[in-house]
mmCIF file of C-alpha atoms and ligand atoms in Angstrom:
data_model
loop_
_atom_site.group_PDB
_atom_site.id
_atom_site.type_symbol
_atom_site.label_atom_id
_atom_site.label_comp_id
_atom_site.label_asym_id
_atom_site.label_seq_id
_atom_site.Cartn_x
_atom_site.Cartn_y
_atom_site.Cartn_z
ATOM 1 C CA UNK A 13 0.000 0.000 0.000
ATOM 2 C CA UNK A 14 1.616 3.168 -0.817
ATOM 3 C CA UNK A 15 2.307 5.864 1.782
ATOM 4 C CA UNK A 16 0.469 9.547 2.024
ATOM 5 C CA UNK A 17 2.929 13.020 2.554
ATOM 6 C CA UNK A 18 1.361 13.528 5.636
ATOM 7 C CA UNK A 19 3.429 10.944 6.830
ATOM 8 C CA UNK A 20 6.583 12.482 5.656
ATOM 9 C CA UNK A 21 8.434 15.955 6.637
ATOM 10 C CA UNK A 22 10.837 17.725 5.083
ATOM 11 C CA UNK A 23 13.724 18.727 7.214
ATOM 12 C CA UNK A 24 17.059 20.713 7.129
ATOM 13 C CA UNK A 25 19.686 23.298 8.327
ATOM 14 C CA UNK A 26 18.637 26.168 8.933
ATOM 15 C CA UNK A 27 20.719 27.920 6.718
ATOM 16 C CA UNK A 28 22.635 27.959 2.909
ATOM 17 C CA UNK A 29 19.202 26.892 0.926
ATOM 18 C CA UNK A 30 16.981 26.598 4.144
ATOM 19 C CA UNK A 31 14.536 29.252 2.806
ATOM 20 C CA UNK A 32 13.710 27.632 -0.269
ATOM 21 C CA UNK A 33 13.642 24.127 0.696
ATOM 22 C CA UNK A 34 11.368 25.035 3.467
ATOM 23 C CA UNK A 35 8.928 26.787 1.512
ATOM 24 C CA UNK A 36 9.201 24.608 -1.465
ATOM 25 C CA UNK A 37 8.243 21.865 0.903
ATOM 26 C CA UNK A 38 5.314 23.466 1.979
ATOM 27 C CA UNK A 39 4.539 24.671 -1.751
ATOM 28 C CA UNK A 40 4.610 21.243 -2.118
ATOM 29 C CA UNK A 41 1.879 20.233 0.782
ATOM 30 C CA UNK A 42 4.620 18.536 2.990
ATOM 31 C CA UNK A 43 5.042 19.757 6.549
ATOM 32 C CA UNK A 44 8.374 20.832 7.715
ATOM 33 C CA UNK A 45 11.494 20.557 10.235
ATOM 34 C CA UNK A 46 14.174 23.743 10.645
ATOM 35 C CA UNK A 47 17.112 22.498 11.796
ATOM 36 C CA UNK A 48 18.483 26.017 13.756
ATOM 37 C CA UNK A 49 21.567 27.269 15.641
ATOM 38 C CA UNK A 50 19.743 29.256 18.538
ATOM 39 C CA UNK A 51 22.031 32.605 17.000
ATOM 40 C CA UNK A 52 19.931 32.302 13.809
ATOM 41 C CA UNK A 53 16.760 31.750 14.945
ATOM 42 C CA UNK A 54 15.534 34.969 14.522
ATOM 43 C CA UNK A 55 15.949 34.839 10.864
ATOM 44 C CA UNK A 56 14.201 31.674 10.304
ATOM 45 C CA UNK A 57 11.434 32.623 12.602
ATOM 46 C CA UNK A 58 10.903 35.761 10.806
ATOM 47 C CA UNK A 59 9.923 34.499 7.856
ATOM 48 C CA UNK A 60 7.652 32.069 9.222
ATOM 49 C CA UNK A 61 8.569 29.406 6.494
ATOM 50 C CA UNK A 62 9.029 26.640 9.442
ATOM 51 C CA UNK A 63 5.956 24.452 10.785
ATOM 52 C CA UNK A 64 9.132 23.318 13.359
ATOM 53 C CA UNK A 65 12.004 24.482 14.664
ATOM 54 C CA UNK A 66 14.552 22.361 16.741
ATOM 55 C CA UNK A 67 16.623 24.312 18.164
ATOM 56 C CA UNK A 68 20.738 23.551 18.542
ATOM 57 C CA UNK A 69 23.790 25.525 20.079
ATOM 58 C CA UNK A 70 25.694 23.623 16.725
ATOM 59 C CA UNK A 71 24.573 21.651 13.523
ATOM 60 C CA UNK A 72 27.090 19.155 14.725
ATOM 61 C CA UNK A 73 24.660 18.194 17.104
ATOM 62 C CA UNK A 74 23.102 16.718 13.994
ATOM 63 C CA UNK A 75 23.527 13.263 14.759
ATOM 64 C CA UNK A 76 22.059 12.991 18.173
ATOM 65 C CA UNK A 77 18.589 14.045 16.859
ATOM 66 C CA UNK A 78 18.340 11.435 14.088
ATOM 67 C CA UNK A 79 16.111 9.292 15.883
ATOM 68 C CA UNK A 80 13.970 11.759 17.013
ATOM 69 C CA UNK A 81 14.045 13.071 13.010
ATOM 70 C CA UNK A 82 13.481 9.726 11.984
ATOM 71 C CA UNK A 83 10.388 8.886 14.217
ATOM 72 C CA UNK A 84 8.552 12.239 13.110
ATOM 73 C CA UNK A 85 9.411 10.786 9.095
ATOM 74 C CA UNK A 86 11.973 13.453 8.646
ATOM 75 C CA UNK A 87 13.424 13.604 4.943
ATOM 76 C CA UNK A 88 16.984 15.247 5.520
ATOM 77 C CA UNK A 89 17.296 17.414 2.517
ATOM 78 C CA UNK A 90 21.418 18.026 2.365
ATOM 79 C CA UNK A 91 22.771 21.088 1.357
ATOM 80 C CA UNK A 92 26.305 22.929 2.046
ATOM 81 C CA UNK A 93 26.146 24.033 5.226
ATOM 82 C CA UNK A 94 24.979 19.862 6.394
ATOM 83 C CA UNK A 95 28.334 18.804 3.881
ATOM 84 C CA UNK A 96 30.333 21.617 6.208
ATOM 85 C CA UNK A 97 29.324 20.195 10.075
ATOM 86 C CA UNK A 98 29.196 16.637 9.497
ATOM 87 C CA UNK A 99 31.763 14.549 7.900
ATOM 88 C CA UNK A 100 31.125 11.837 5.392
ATOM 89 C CA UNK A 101 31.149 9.187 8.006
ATOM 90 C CA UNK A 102 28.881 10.634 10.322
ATOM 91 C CA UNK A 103 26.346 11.942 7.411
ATOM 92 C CA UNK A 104 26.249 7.890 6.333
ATOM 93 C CA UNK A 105 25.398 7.070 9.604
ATOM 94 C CA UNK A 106 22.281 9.102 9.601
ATOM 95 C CA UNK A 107 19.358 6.704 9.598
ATOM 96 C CA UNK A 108 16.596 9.285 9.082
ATOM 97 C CA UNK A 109 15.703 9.380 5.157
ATOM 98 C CA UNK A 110 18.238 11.123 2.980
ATOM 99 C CA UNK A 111 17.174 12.982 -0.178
ATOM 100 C CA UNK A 112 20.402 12.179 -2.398
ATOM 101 C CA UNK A 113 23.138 9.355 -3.226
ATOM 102 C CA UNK A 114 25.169 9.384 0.073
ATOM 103 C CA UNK A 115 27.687 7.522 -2.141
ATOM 104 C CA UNK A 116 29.105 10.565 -4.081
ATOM 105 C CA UNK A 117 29.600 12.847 -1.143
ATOM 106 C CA UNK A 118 33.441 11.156 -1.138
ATOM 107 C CA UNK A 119 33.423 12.115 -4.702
ATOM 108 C CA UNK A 120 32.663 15.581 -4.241
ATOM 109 C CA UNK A 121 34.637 16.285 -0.862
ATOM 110 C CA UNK A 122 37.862 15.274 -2.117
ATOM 111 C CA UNK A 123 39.921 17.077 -4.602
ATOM 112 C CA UNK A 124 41.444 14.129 -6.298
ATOM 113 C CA UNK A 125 38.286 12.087 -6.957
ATOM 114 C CA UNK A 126 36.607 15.199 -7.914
ATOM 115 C CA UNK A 127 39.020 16.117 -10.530
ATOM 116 C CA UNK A 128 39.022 12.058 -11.208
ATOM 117 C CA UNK A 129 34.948 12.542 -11.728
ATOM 118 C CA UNK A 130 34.818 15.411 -14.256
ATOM 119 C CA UNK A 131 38.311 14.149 -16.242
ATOM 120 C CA UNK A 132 35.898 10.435 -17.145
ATOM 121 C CA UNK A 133 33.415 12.849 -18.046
ATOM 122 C CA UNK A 134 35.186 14.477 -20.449
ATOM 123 C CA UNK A 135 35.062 17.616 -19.182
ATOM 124 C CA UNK A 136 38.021 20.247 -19.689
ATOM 125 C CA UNK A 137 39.269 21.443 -16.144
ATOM 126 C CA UNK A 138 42.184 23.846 -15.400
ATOM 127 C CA UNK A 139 45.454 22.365 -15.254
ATOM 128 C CA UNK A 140 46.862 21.426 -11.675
ATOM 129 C CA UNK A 141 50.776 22.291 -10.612
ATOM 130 C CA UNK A 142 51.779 19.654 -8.431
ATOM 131 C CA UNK A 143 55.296 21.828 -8.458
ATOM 132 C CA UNK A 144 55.185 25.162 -7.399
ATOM 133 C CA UNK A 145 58.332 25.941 -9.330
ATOM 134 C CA UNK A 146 56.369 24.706 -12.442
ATOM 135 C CA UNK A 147 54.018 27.716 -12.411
ATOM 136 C CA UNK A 148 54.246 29.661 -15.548
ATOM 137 C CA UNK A 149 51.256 31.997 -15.557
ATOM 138 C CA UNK A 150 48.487 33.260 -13.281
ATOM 139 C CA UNK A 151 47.760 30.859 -10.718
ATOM 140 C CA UNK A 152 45.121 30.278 -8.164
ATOM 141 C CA UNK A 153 45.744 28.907 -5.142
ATOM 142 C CA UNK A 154 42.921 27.225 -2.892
ATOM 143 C CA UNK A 155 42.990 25.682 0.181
ATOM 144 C CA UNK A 156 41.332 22.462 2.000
ATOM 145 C CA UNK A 157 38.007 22.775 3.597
ATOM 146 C CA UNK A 158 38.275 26.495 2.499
ATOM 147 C CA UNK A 159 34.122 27.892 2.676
ATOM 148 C CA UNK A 160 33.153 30.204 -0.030
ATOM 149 C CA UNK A 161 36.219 30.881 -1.404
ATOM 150 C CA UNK A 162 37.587 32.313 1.562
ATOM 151 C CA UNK A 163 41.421 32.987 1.713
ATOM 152 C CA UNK A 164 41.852 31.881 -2.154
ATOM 153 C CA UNK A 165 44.739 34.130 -3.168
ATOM 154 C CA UNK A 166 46.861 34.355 -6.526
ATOM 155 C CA UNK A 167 50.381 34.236 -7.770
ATOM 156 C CA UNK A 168 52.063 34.542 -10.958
ATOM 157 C CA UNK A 169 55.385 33.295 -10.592
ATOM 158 C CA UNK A 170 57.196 30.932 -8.264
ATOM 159 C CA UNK A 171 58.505 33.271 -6.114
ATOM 160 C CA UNK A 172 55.659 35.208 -6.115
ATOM 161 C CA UNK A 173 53.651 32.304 -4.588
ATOM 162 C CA UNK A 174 56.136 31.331 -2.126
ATOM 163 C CA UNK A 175 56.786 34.640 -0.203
ATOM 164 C CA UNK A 176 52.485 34.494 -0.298
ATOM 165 C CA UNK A 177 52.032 31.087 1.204
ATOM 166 C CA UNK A 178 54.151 31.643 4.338
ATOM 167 C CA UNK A 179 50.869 33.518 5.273
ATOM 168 C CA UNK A 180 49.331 30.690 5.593
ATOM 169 C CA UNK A 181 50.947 27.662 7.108
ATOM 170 C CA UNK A 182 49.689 24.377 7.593
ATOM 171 C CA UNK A 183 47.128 24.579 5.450
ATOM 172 C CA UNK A 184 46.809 21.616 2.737
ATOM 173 C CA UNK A 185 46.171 23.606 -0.738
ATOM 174 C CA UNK A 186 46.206 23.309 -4.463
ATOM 175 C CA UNK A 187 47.429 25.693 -6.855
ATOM 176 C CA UNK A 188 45.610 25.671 -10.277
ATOM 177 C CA UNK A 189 45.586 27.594 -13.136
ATOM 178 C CA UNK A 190 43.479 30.974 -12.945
ATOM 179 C CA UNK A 191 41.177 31.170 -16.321
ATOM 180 C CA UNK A 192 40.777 34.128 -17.236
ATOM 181 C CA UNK A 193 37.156 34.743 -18.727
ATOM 182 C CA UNK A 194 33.478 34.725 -17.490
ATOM 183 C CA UNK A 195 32.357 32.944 -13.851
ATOM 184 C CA UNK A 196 29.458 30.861 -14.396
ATOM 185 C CA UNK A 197 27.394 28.530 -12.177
ATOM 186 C CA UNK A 198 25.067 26.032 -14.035
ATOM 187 C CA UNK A 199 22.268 24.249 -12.056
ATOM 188 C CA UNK A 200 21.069 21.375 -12.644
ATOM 189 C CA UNK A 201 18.301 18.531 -11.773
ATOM 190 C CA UNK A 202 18.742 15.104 -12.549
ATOM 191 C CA UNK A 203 15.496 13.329 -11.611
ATOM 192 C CA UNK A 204 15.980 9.708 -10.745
ATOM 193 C CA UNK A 205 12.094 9.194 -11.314
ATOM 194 C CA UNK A 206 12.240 9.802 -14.863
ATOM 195 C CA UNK A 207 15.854 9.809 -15.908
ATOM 196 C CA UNK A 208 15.594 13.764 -16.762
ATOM 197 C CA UNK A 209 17.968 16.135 -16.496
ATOM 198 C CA UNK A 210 16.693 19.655 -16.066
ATOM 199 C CA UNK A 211 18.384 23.141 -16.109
ATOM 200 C CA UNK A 212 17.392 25.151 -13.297
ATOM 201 C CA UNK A 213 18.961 27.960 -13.875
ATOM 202 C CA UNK A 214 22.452 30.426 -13.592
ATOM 203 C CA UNK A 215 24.268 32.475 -11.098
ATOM 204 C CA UNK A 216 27.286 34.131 -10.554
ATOM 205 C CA UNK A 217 29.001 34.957 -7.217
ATOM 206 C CA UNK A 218 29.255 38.114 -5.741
ATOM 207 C CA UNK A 219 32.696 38.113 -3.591
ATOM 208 C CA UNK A 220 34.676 40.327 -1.698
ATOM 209 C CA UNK A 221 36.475 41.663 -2.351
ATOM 210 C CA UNK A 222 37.388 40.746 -6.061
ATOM 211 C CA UNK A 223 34.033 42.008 -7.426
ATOM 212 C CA UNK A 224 34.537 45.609 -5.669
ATOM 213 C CA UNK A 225 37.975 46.363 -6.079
ATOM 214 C CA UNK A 226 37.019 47.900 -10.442
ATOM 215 C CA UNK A 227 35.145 50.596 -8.432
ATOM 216 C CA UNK A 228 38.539 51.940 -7.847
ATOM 217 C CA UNK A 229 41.443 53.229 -10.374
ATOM 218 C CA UNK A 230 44.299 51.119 -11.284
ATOM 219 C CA UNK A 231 46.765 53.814 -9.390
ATOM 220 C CA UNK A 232 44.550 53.397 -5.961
ATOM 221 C CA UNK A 233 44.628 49.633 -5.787
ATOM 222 C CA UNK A 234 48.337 49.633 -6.629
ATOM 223 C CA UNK A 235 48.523 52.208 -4.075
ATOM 224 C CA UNK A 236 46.429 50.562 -1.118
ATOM 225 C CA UNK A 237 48.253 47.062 -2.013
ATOM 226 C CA UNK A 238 45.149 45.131 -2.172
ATOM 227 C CA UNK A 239 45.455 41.551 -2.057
ATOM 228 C CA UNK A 240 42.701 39.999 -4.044
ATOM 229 C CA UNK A 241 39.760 37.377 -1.730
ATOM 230 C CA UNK A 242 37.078 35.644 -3.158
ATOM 231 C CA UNK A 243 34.890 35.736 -0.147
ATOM 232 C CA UNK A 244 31.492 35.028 -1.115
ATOM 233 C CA UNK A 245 28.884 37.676 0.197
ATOM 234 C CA UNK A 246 25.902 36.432 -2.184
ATOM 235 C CA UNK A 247 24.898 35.583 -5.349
ATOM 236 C CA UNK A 248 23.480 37.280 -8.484
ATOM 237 C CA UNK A 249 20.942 35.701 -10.870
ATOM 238 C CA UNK A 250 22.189 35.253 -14.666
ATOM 239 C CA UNK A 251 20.948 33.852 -17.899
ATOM 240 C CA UNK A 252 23.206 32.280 -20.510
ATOM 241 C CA UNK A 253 23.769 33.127 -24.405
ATOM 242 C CA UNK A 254 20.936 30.874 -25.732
ATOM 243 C CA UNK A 255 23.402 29.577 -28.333
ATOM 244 C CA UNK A 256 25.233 27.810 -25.344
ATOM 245 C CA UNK A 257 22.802 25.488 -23.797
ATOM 246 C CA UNK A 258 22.935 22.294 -25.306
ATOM 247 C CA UNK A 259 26.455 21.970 -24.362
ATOM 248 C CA UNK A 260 25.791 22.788 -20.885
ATOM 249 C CA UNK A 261 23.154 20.167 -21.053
ATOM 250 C CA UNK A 262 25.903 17.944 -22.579
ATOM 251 C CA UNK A 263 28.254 18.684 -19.829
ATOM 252 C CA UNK A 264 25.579 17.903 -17.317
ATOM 253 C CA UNK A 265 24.533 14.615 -19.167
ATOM 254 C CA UNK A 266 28.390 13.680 -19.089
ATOM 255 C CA UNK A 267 28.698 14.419 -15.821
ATOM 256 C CA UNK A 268 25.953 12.694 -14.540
ATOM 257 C CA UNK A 269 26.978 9.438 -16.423
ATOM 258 C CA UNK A 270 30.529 9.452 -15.348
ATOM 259 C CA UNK A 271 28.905 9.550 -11.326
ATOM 260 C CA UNK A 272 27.161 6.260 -12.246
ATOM 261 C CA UNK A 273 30.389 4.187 -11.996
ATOM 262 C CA UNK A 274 31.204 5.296 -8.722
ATOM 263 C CA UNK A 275 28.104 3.036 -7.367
ATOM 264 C CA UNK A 276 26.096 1.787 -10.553
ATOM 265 C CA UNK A 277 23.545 4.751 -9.284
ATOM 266 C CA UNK A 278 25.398 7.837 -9.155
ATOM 267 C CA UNK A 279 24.703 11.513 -9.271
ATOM 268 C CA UNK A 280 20.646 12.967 -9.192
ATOM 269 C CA UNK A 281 18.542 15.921 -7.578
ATOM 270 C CA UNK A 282 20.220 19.045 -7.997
ATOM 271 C CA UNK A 283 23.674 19.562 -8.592
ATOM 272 C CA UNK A 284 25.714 22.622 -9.951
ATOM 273 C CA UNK A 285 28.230 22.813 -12.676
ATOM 274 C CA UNK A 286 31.368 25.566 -11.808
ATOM 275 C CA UNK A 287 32.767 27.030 -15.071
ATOM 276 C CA UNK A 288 34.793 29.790 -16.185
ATOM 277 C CA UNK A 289 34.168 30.796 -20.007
ATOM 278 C CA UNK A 290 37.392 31.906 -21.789
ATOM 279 C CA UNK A 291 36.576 34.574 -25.172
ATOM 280 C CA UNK A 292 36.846 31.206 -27.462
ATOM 281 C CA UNK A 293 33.609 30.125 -25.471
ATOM 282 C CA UNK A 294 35.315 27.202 -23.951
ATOM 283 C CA UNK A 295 33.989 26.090 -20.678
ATOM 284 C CA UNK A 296 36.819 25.094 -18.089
ATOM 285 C CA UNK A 297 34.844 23.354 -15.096
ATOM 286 C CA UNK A 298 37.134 23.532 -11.608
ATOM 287 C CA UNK A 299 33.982 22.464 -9.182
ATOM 288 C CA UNK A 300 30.916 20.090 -8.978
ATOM 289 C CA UNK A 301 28.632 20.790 -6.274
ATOM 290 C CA UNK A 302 26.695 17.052 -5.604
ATOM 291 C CA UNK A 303 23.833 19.137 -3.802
ATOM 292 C CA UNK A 304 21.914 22.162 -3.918
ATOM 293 C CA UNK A 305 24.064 25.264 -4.362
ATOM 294 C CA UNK A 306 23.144 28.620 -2.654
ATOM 295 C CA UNK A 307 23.525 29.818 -6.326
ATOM 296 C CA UNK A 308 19.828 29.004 -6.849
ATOM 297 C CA UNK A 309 18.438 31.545 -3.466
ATOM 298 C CA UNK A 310 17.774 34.128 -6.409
ATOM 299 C CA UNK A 311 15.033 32.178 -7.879
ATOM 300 C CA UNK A 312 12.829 31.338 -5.196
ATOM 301 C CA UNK A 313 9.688 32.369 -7.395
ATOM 302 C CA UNK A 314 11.661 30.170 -10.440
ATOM 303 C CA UNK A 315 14.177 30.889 -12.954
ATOM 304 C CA UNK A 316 13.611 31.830 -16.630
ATOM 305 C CA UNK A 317 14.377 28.291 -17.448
ATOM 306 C CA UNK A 318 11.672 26.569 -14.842
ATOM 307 C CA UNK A 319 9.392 29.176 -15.520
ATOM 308 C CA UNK A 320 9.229 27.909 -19.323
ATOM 309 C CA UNK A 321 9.091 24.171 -17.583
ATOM 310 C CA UNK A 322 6.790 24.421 -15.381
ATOM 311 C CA UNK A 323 4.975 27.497 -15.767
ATOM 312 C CA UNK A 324 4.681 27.532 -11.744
ATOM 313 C CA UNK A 325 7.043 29.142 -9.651
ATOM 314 C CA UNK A 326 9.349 26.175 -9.314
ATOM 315 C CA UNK A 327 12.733 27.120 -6.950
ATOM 316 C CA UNK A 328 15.225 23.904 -7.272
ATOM 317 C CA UNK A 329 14.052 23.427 -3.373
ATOM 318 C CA UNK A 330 10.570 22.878 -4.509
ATOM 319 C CA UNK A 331 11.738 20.952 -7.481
ATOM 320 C CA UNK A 332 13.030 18.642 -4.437
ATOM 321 C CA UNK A 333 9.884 18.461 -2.801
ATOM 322 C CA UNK A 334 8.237 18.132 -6.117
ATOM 323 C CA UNK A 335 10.452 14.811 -7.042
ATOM 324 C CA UNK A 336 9.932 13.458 -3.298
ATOM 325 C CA UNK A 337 6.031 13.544 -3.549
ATOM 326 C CA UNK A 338 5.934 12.054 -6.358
ATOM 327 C CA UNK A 339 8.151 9.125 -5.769
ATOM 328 C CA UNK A 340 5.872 8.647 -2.344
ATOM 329 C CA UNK A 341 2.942 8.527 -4.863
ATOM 330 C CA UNK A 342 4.329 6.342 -6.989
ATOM 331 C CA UNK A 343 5.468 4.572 -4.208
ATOM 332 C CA UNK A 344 8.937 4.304 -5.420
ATOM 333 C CA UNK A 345 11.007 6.142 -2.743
ATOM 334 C CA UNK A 346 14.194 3.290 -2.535
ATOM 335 C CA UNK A 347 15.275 5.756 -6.399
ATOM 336 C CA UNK A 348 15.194 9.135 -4.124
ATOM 337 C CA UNK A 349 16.832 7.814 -1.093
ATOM 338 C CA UNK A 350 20.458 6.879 0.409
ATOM 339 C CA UNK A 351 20.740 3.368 1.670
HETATM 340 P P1 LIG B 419 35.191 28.473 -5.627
HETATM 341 O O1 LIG B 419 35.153 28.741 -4.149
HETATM 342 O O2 LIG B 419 36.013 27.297 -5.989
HETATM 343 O O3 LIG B 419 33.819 28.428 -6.232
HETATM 344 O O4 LIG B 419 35.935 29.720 -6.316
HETATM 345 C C1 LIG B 419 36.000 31.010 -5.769
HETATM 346 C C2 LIG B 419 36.217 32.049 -6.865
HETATM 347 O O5 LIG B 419 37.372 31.776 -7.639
HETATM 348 C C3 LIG B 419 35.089 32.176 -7.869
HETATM 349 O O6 LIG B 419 34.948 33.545 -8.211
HETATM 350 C C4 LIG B 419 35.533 31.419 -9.060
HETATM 351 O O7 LIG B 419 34.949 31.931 -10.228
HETATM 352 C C5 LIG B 419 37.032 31.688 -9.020
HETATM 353 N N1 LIG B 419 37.777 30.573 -9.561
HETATM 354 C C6 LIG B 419 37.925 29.361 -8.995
HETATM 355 N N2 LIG B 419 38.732 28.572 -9.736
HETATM 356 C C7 LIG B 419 39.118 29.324 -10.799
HETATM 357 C C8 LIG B 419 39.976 29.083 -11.911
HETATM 358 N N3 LIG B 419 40.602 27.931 -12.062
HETATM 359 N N4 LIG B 419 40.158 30.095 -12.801
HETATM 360 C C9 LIG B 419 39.523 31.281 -12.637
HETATM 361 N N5 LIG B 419 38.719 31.562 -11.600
HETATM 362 C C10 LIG B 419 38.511 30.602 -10.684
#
């Protein structure tokens, strides 16, 4: 017999995506769990998007409110901010219901599989120095378990990056090349229910302080010294040169069918593309975000693209909601959840 929504809530973080996965949910006519560090409550109460709140001092407390998540038929919805407090181990051990292939979180944690991921899916990715003294042009030099960019710093030359990096010791890193040409963050659902994949839409980041420091002549930032930080502050919504999206659809198809050897399932629900565009229109992808990306908070009320889907205000969080309902009417939920 197959099972009715009511029986089911959507829960998460309060935070990253929260707003839109909350009120997609509800768009959706599923009840739902916030999942909120007692500084932030204020925000999430505010908008009045939560039927629940569960208050925590830390989402690392995660763990030790699984059963009481799982009893209530809690659907964890993951997002960035659940990848950031909880390590891979502790995320498989969740028993509530996880929205997502648990599998590929590895995959997309770790630089090396990553890069391993989008190379068998033929993607074209910016080379990686595994000798600083190699580095013949701008370089861009990120660090482990860095969050939004933060601390990302570039070098042109050897020496450059070696008086820069005894800033920062300890720290494991990579130093890859820096494209030069157009940021762009393509999002993506794959549904498992019907073997789709979807665009959802584009954004670019806003960051500090790389995006401000053009408000100010050449002379003044050679003057003030400024050190360039990709520190992400928001996002901005974007649309793409029509021309251009069937081979973001290709990349996302390729992408998508590369994840499926890691566990004969692989990759679906949303997931986001990270490109820079070079002037010869050739996309170099340096990221794949397994999840929902904050990227997508600008179209809460739909993109362009879901808008000419759906003709509903569909926000990739509702999309979610959208694919979990109907796999509980279909009564097919084993293809939306993590063993
Ligand atoms: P991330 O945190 O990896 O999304 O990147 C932070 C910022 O660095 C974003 O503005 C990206 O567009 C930019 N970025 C990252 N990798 C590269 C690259 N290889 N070449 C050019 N820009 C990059």
């Amino acid at each position: 017999m197959s099972q009715n929504i009511n029986e089911f809530k959507i829960c998460t973080l309060a935070s990253h995506s929260a707003l839109q996965i909350l009120k997609g949910a509800r768009d959706e006519g599923f009840k739902n769990i916030a999942i909120c560090e007692r500084r932030h409550l204020r925000a999430y109460e505010s908008f009045r998007v939560a039927d629940e709140i569960i208050l925590v001092d830390s989402f690392s407390e995660l763990p030790g409110l699984d059963q009481q998540l799982k009893d209530k038929g809690g659907i964890l919805i993951p997002h960035g901010s659940l990848v950031n407090a909880l390590n891979t181990d502790e995320i498989n051990a969740l028993q509530l219901n996880y929205y997502g292939n648990k599998h590929v979180l590895p995959w997309e944690s770790d630089r090396k599989l990553q890069r391993e991921w989008l190379s068998n899916a033929g993607l074209t990715l910016p080379r990686i120095y595994s000798n600083a003294s190699e580095i013949d042009g701008p370089v861009i030099i990120k660090f482990d378990g860095a969050g939004g960019g933060k601390g990302y710093f570039l070098a042109h030359t050897p020496e450059e990056f070696e008086t820069k990096i005894k800033q920062h010791p300890e720290r494991g890193y990579i130093i890859q090349e820096y494209v030069i040409g157009a940021p762009m963050y393509m999002h993506f659902f794959q549904s498992s229910l019907t073997g789709e994949l979807e665009i959802m839409g584009f954004d670019r980041r806003y960051e500090s302080n790389v995006d401000s420091v053009g408000r100010i002549a050449a002379k003044d930032q050679l003057d003030l010294e400024i050190e360039t930080s990709y520190n992400i502050v928001g996002n901005t919504p974007l649309v793409i040169r029509e021309s251009l999206l069937s081979r973001v659809l290709e990349m996302g198809e390729r992408a998508v069918e590369a994840s499926k050897k890691i566990d004969g399932i692989g990759l679906f629900g949303p997931f986001c593309l990270e490109a820079v565009i070079t002037p010869e229109l050739e996309f170099f992808v340096f990221e794949i975000s397994a999840r929902i990306v904050a990227g997508t908070n600008p179209y809460i009320s739909g993109s362009p693209y879901t808008d000419i889907r759906y003709n509903e205000p569909m926000s990739t969080g509702r999309r979610i909601a959208r694919e979990v309902k109907l796999a509980i009417e279909q009564d097919d939920l084993e293809r939306i959840f993590s063993k």
